[in-house]
XYZ file of C-alpha atoms in Angstrom:
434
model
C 24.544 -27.004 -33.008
C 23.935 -23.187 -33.607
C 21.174 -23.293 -30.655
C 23.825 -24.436 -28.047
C 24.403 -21.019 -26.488
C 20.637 -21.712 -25.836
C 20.818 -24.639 -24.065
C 24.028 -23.123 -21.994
C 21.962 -20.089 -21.083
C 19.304 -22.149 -19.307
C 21.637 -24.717 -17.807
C 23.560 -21.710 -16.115
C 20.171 -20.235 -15.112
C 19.376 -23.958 -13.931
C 22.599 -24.120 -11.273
C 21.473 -20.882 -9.848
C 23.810 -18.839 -11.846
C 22.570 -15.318 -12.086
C 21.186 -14.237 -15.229
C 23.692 -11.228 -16.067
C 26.661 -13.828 -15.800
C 24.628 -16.588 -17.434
C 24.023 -14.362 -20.509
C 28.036 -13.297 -20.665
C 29.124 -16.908 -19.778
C 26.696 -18.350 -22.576
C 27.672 -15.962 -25.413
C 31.538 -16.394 -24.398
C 31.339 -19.669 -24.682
C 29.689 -19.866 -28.043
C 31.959 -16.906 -29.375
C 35.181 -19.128 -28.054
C 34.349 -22.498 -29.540
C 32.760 -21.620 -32.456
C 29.934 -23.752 -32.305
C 28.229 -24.202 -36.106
C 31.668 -22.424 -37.629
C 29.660 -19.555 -37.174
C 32.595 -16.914 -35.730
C 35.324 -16.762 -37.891
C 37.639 -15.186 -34.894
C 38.457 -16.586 -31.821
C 38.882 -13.548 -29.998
C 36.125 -11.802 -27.859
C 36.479 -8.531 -29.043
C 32.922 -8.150 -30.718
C 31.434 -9.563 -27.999
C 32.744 -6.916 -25.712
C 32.234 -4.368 -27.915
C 28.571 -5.576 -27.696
C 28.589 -5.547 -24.605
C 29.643 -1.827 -23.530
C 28.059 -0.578 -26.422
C 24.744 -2.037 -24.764
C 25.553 0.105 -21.866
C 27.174 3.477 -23.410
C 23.465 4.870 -24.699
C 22.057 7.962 -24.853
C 18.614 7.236 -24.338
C 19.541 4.978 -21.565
C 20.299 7.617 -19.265
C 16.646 7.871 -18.488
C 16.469 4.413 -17.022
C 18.892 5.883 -13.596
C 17.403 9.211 -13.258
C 13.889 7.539 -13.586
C 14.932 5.375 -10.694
C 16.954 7.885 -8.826
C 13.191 10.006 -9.075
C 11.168 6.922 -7.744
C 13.879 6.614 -5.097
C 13.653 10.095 -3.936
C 9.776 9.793 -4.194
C 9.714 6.526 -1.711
C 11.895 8.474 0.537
C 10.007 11.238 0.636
C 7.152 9.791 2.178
C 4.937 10.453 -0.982
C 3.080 7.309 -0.288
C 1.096 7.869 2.311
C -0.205 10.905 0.227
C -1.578 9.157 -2.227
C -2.817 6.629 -0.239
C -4.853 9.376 1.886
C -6.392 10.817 -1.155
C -7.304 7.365 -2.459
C -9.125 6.901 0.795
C -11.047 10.218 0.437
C -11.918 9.360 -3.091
C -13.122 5.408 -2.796
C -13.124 4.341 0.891
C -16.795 4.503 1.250
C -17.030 1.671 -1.618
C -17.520 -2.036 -0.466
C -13.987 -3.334 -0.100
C -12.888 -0.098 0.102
C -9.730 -0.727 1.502
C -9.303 -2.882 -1.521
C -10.047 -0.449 -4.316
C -7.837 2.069 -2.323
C -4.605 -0.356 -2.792
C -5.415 -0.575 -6.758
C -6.299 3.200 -7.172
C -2.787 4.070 -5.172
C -0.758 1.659 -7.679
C -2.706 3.591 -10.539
C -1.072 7.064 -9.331
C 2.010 5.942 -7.813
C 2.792 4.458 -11.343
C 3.095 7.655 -12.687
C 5.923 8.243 -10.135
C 7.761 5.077 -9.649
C 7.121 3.005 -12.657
C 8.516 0.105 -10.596
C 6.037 -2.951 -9.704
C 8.730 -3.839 -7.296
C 8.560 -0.360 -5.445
C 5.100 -0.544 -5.489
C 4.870 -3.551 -3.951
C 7.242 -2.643 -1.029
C 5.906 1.311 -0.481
C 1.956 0.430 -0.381
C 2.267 -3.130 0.954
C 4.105 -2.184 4.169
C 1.216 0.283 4.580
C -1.383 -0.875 3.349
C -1.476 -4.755 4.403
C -1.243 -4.092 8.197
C -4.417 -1.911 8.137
C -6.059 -3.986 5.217
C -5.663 -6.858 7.992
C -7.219 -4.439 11.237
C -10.182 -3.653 8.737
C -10.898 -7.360 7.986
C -9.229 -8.593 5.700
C -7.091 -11.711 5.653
C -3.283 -11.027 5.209
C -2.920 -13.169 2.186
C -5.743 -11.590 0.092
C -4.159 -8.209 0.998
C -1.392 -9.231 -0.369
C -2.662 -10.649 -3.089
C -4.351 -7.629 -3.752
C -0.587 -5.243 -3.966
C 0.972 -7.834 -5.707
C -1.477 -8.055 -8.237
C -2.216 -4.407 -8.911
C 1.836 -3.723 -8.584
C 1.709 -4.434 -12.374
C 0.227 -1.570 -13.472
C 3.810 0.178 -12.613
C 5.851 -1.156 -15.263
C 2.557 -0.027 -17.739
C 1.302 3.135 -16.871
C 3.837 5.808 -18.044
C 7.335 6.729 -16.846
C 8.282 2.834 -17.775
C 11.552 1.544 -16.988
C 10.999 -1.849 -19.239
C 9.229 0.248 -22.294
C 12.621 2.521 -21.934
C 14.294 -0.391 -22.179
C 12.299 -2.103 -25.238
C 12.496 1.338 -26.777
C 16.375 1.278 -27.008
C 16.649 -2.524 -27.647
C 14.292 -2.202 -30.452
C 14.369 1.460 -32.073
C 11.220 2.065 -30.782
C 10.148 5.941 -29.856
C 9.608 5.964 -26.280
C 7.058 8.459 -26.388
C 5.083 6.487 -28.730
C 5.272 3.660 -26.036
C 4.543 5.560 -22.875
C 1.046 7.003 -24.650
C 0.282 3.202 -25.730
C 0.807 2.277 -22.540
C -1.949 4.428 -20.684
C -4.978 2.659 -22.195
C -3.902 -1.051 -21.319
C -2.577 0.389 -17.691
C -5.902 1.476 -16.787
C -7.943 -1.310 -18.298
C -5.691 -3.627 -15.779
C -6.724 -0.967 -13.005
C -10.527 -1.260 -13.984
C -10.528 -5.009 -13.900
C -8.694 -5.213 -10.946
C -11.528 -2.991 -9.162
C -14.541 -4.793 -10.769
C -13.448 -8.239 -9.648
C -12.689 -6.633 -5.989
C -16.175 -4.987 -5.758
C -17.794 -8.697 -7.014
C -15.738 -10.510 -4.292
C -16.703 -7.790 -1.583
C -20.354 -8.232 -2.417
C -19.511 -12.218 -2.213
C -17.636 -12.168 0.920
C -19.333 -9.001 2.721
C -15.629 -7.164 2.289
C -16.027 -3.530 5.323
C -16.468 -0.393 3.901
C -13.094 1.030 4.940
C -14.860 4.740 6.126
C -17.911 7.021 5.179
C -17.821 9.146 1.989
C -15.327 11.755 2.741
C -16.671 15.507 2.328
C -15.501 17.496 -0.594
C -13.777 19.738 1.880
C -11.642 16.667 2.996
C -11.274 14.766 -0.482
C -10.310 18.595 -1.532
C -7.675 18.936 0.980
C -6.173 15.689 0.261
C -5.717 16.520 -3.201
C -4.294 19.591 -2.307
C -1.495 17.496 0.002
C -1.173 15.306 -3.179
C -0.968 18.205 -5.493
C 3.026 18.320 -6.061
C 3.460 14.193 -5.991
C 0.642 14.504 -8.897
C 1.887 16.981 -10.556
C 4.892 14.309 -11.563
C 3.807 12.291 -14.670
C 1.425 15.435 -15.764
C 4.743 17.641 -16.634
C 6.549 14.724 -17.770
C 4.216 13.414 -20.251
C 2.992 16.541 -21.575
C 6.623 17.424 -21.855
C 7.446 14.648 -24.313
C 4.390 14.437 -25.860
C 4.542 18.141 -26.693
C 7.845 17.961 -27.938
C 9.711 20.410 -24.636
C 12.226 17.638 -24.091
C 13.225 14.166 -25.151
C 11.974 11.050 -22.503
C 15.630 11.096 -21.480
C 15.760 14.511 -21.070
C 12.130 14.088 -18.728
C 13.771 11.772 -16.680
C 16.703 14.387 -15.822
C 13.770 16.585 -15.249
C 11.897 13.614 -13.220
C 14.596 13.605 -10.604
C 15.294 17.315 -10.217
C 11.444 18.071 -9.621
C 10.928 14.891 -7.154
C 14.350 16.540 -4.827
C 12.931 19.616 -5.084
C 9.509 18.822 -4.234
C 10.557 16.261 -1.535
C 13.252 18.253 0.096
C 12.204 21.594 -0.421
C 8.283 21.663 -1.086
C 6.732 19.412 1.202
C 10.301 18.736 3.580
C 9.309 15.401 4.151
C 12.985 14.336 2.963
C 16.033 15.420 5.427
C 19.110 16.212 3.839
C 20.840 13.232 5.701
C 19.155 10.782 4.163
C 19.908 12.216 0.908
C 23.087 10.215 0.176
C 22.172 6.924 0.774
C 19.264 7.757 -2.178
C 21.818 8.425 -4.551
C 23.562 5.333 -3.406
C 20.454 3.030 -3.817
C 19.757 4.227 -7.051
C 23.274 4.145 -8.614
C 23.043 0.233 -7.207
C 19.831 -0.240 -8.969
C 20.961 1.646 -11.819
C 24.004 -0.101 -12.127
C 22.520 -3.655 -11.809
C 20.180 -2.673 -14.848
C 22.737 -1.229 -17.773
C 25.206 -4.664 -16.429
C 22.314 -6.336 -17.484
C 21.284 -4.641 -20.857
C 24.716 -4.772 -22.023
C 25.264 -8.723 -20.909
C 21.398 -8.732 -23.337
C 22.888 -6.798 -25.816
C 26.252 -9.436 -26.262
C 23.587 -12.190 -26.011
C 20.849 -11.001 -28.912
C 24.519 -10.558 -30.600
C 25.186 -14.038 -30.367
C 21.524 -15.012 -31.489
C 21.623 -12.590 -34.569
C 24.994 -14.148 -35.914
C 23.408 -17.679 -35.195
C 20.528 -17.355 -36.605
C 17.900 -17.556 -33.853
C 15.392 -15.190 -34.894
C 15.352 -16.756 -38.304
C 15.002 -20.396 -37.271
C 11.973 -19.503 -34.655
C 10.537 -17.644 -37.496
C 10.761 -20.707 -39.583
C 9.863 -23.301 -36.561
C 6.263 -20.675 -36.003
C 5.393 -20.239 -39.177
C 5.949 -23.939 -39.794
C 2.831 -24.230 -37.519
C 0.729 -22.088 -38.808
C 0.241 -18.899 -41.252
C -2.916 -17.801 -39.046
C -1.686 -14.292 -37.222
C -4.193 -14.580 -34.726
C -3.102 -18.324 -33.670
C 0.468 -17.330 -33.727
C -0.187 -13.783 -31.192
C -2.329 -16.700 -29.599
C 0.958 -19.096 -29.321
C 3.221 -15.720 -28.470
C 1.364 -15.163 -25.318
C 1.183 -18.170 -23.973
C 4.957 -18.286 -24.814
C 5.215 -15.149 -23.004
C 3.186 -15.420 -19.780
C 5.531 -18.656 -19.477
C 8.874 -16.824 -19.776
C 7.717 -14.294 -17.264
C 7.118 -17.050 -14.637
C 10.536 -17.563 -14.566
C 12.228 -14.746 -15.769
C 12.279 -11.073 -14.655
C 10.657 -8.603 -17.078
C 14.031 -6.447 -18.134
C 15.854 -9.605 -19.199
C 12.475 -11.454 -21.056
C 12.449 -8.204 -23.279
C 16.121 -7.735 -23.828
C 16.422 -11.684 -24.771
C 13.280 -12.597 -26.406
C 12.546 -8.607 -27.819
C 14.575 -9.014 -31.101
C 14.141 -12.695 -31.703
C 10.067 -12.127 -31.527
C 10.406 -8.829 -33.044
C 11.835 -10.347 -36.007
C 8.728 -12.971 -36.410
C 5.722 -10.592 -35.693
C 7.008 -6.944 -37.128
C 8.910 -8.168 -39.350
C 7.692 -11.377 -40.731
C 3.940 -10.789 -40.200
C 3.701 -7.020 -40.468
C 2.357 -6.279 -37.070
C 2.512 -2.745 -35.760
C 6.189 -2.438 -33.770
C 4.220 -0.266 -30.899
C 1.879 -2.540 -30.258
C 3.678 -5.688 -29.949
C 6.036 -3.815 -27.848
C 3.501 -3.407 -25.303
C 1.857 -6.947 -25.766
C 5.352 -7.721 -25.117
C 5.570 -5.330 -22.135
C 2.415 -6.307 -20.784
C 2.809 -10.216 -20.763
C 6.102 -10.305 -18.802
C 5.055 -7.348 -16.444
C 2.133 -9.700 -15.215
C 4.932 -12.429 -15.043
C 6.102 -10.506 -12.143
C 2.777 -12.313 -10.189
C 3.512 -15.480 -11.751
C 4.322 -18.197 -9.824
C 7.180 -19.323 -9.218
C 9.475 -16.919 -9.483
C 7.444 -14.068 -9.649
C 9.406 -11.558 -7.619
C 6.388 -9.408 -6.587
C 5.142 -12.558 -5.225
C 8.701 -12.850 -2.678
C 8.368 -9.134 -2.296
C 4.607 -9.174 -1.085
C 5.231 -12.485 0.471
C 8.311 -10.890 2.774
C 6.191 -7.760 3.679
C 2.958 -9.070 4.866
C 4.515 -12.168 6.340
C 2.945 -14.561 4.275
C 3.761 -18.079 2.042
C 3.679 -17.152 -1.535
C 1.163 -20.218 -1.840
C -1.477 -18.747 0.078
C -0.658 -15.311 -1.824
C -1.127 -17.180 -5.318
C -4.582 -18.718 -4.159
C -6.465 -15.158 -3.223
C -4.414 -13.966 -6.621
C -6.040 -16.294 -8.820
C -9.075 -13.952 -9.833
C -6.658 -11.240 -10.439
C -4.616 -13.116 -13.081
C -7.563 -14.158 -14.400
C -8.730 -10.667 -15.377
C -5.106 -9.500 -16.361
C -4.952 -12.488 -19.077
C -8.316 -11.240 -20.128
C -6.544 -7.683 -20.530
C -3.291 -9.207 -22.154
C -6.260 -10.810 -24.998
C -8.416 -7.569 -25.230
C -4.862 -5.400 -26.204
C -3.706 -8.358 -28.366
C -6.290 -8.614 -30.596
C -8.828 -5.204 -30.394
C -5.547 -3.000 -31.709
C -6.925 0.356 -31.357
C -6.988 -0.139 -27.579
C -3.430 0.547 -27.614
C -2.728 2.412 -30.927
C -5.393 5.068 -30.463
C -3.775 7.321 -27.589
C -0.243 7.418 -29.455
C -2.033 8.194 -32.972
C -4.649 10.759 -31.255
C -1.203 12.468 -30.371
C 0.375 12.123 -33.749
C 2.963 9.667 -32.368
C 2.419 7.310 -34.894
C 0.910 7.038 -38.215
């Protein structure tokens, strides 16, 4: 039975196990009775050397000083910034409110890259006055949950860092791939909003703000901005390496938070080192736990029997991205995004860039993208629980007002799939890729 570590993985995830043990528990198991005389050795000493290798990485070190920059960031009291110069900007549009939520979780994902923080840091402000403007509480927050995806898309990405390393993929290559398909989500989001404010006679949330005002508020907004601009033209120009940005990342949110604007005390300044080294530490447990698992897979011979069951089906390579996403947007119902990628990255990567010759960049962010909406999936979407928690809502009524949205990111999730250049022509404009 040389799928049984398989079959354990999802029983453990079945019993409520958590996934990080459920990986380890899965590929000790396998590794300790042999199961197909695949392992020659009894002992686990591959396995752990899998396993800390997973976590000892170089380019990993941008994943904590990403998040310890999004921490300082949502400490800072950036939000509220951006979230006043989306106002000035689109607040005299029909559901303006509305748009103003999607346009904040356009530029906070070039801080946070998180769909989770984005979720947590607009919802708690923008719900409650979504609701006193007139809208219901569940559409609200079916609004932040849905257009908390863009996060995880729109460069610094925490999950592309993480497919980079996983996969030997450049990261810069990803984050410029990633712009494109992170603003098409944005653009859909706001088209189906304006249609359902015409429908449902959404308020116009205030009058067109002056260009003094709208100047001013990109003024208070200048520094926050001023985040992804150095960071991508830093990699893309070649200054620094993406983990070498993220070092940067960090040092320019303290000094902008603490020291430019002041709006983060030196008090608090511990306990946002302590949240992130959490965070941080929960991640690389569970890319290393990944790592020890795709071991167990390779020596099995996963990737080669799901290339053989898919190809089995069909030779088409349009049918089989077809079957891929619908594969995917299932996985991400129930799984997180890091551990879909780190799981299911090499054993897909093996059928479509290797087998069928599809570009490695862009199936990394058709990969990307599909489990990043998963985070809106019901039913374990965690956006859902996050959105669900802050505006005080079931996640039922959430997933009802989110059905348009999902709708239009599915449509995105197609458009990238199959019209290539949509993600291919940013990172070969730049000379990222041939």
């Amino acid at each position: 039975m040389p799928l049984a570590f398989l079959w354990l993985f999802l029983l453990f995830l079945a019993v409520s196990v958590p996934v990080v043990f459920g990986l380890l528990l899965a590929s000790g198991v396998t590794v300790v009775n042999d199961f197909g005389n695949e392992f020659k050795s009894r002992d686990l000493n591959s396995l752990l050397s899998q396993l800390f290798s997973g976590m000892s990485s170089v380019p990993l070190m941008a994943l904590p000083m990403f998040i310890l920059a999004g921490e300082i960031m949502n400490t800072g009291g950036i939000t509220a910034r951006l979230v006043h110069f989306s106002q000035t900007l689109i607040g005299h549009v029909r559901g303006g409110l509305a748009h103003v939520n999607i346009l904040s979780s356009i530029l906070f994902a070039g801080l946070s890259g998180s769909a989770v923080a984005d979720t947590s840091a607009l919802g708690s402000m923008l719900i409650p006055a979504m609701e006193k403007n007139g809208y219901t509480r569940q559409f609200a927050a079916a609004v932040t949950a849905a257009s908390s995806v863009i996060g995880p898309i729109i460069p610094p990405s925490g999950i592309m860092i993480i497919y980079a390393f996983i996969m030997g993929v450049s990261p810069a290559a990803l984050f410029a791939a990633g712009l494109v398909p992170g603003l098409l989500v944005g653009g859909g989001l706001m088209a189906v909003t304006y249609f359902l404010a015409i429908k449902h006679d959404f308020p116009v949330a205030n009058k067109r703000a002056p260009a003094r005002e709208v100047a001013r508020a990109a003024g208070a907004s200048f520094w926050p901005l001023l985040t992804p601009v150095i960071l991508l033209g830093g990699i893309l120009s070649g200054w620094f390496t993406p983990t070498e940005a993220a070092g940067v990342a960090a040092f320019y949110a303290f000094i902008v938070a603490l020291v430019v604007l002041r709006t983060l005390k030196l008090r608090e300044v511990p306990r946002v080192f302590l949240r992130a080294a959490i965070a941080s530490g929960i991640i690389l447990l569970l890319i290393g736990a990944s790592k020890s698992f795709s071991w167990v897979a390779d020596q099995v011979g996963a990737a080669q029997m799901l290339s053989e069951f898919l190809l089995s089906l069909t030779d088409n390579p349009y049918l089989l991205l077809f079957l891929c996403n619908i594969m995917l947007f299932i996985v991400g119902m129930f799984l997180d995004a890091g551990p879909a990628i780190l799981i299911l990255g090499p054993i897909l990567g093996k059928v479509f860039v290797t087998d069928l010759g599809l570009d490695p960049v862009h199936f990394a962010i058709i990969m990307c993208v599909n489990v990043t909406v998963g985070l809106a999936t019901p039913p374990m979407g965690l956006v859902l629980f996050v959105a669900s928690s802050v505006a005080k809502v079931r996640v039922e009524a959430i997933v009802k007002s989110m059905l348009p949205f999902l709708a239009v990111e599915v449509v995105v999730i197609f458009l990238i799939t199959y019209v290539e250049d949509l993600v291919l022509f940013v990172p070969r404009f730049l000379g990222l890729i041939q």
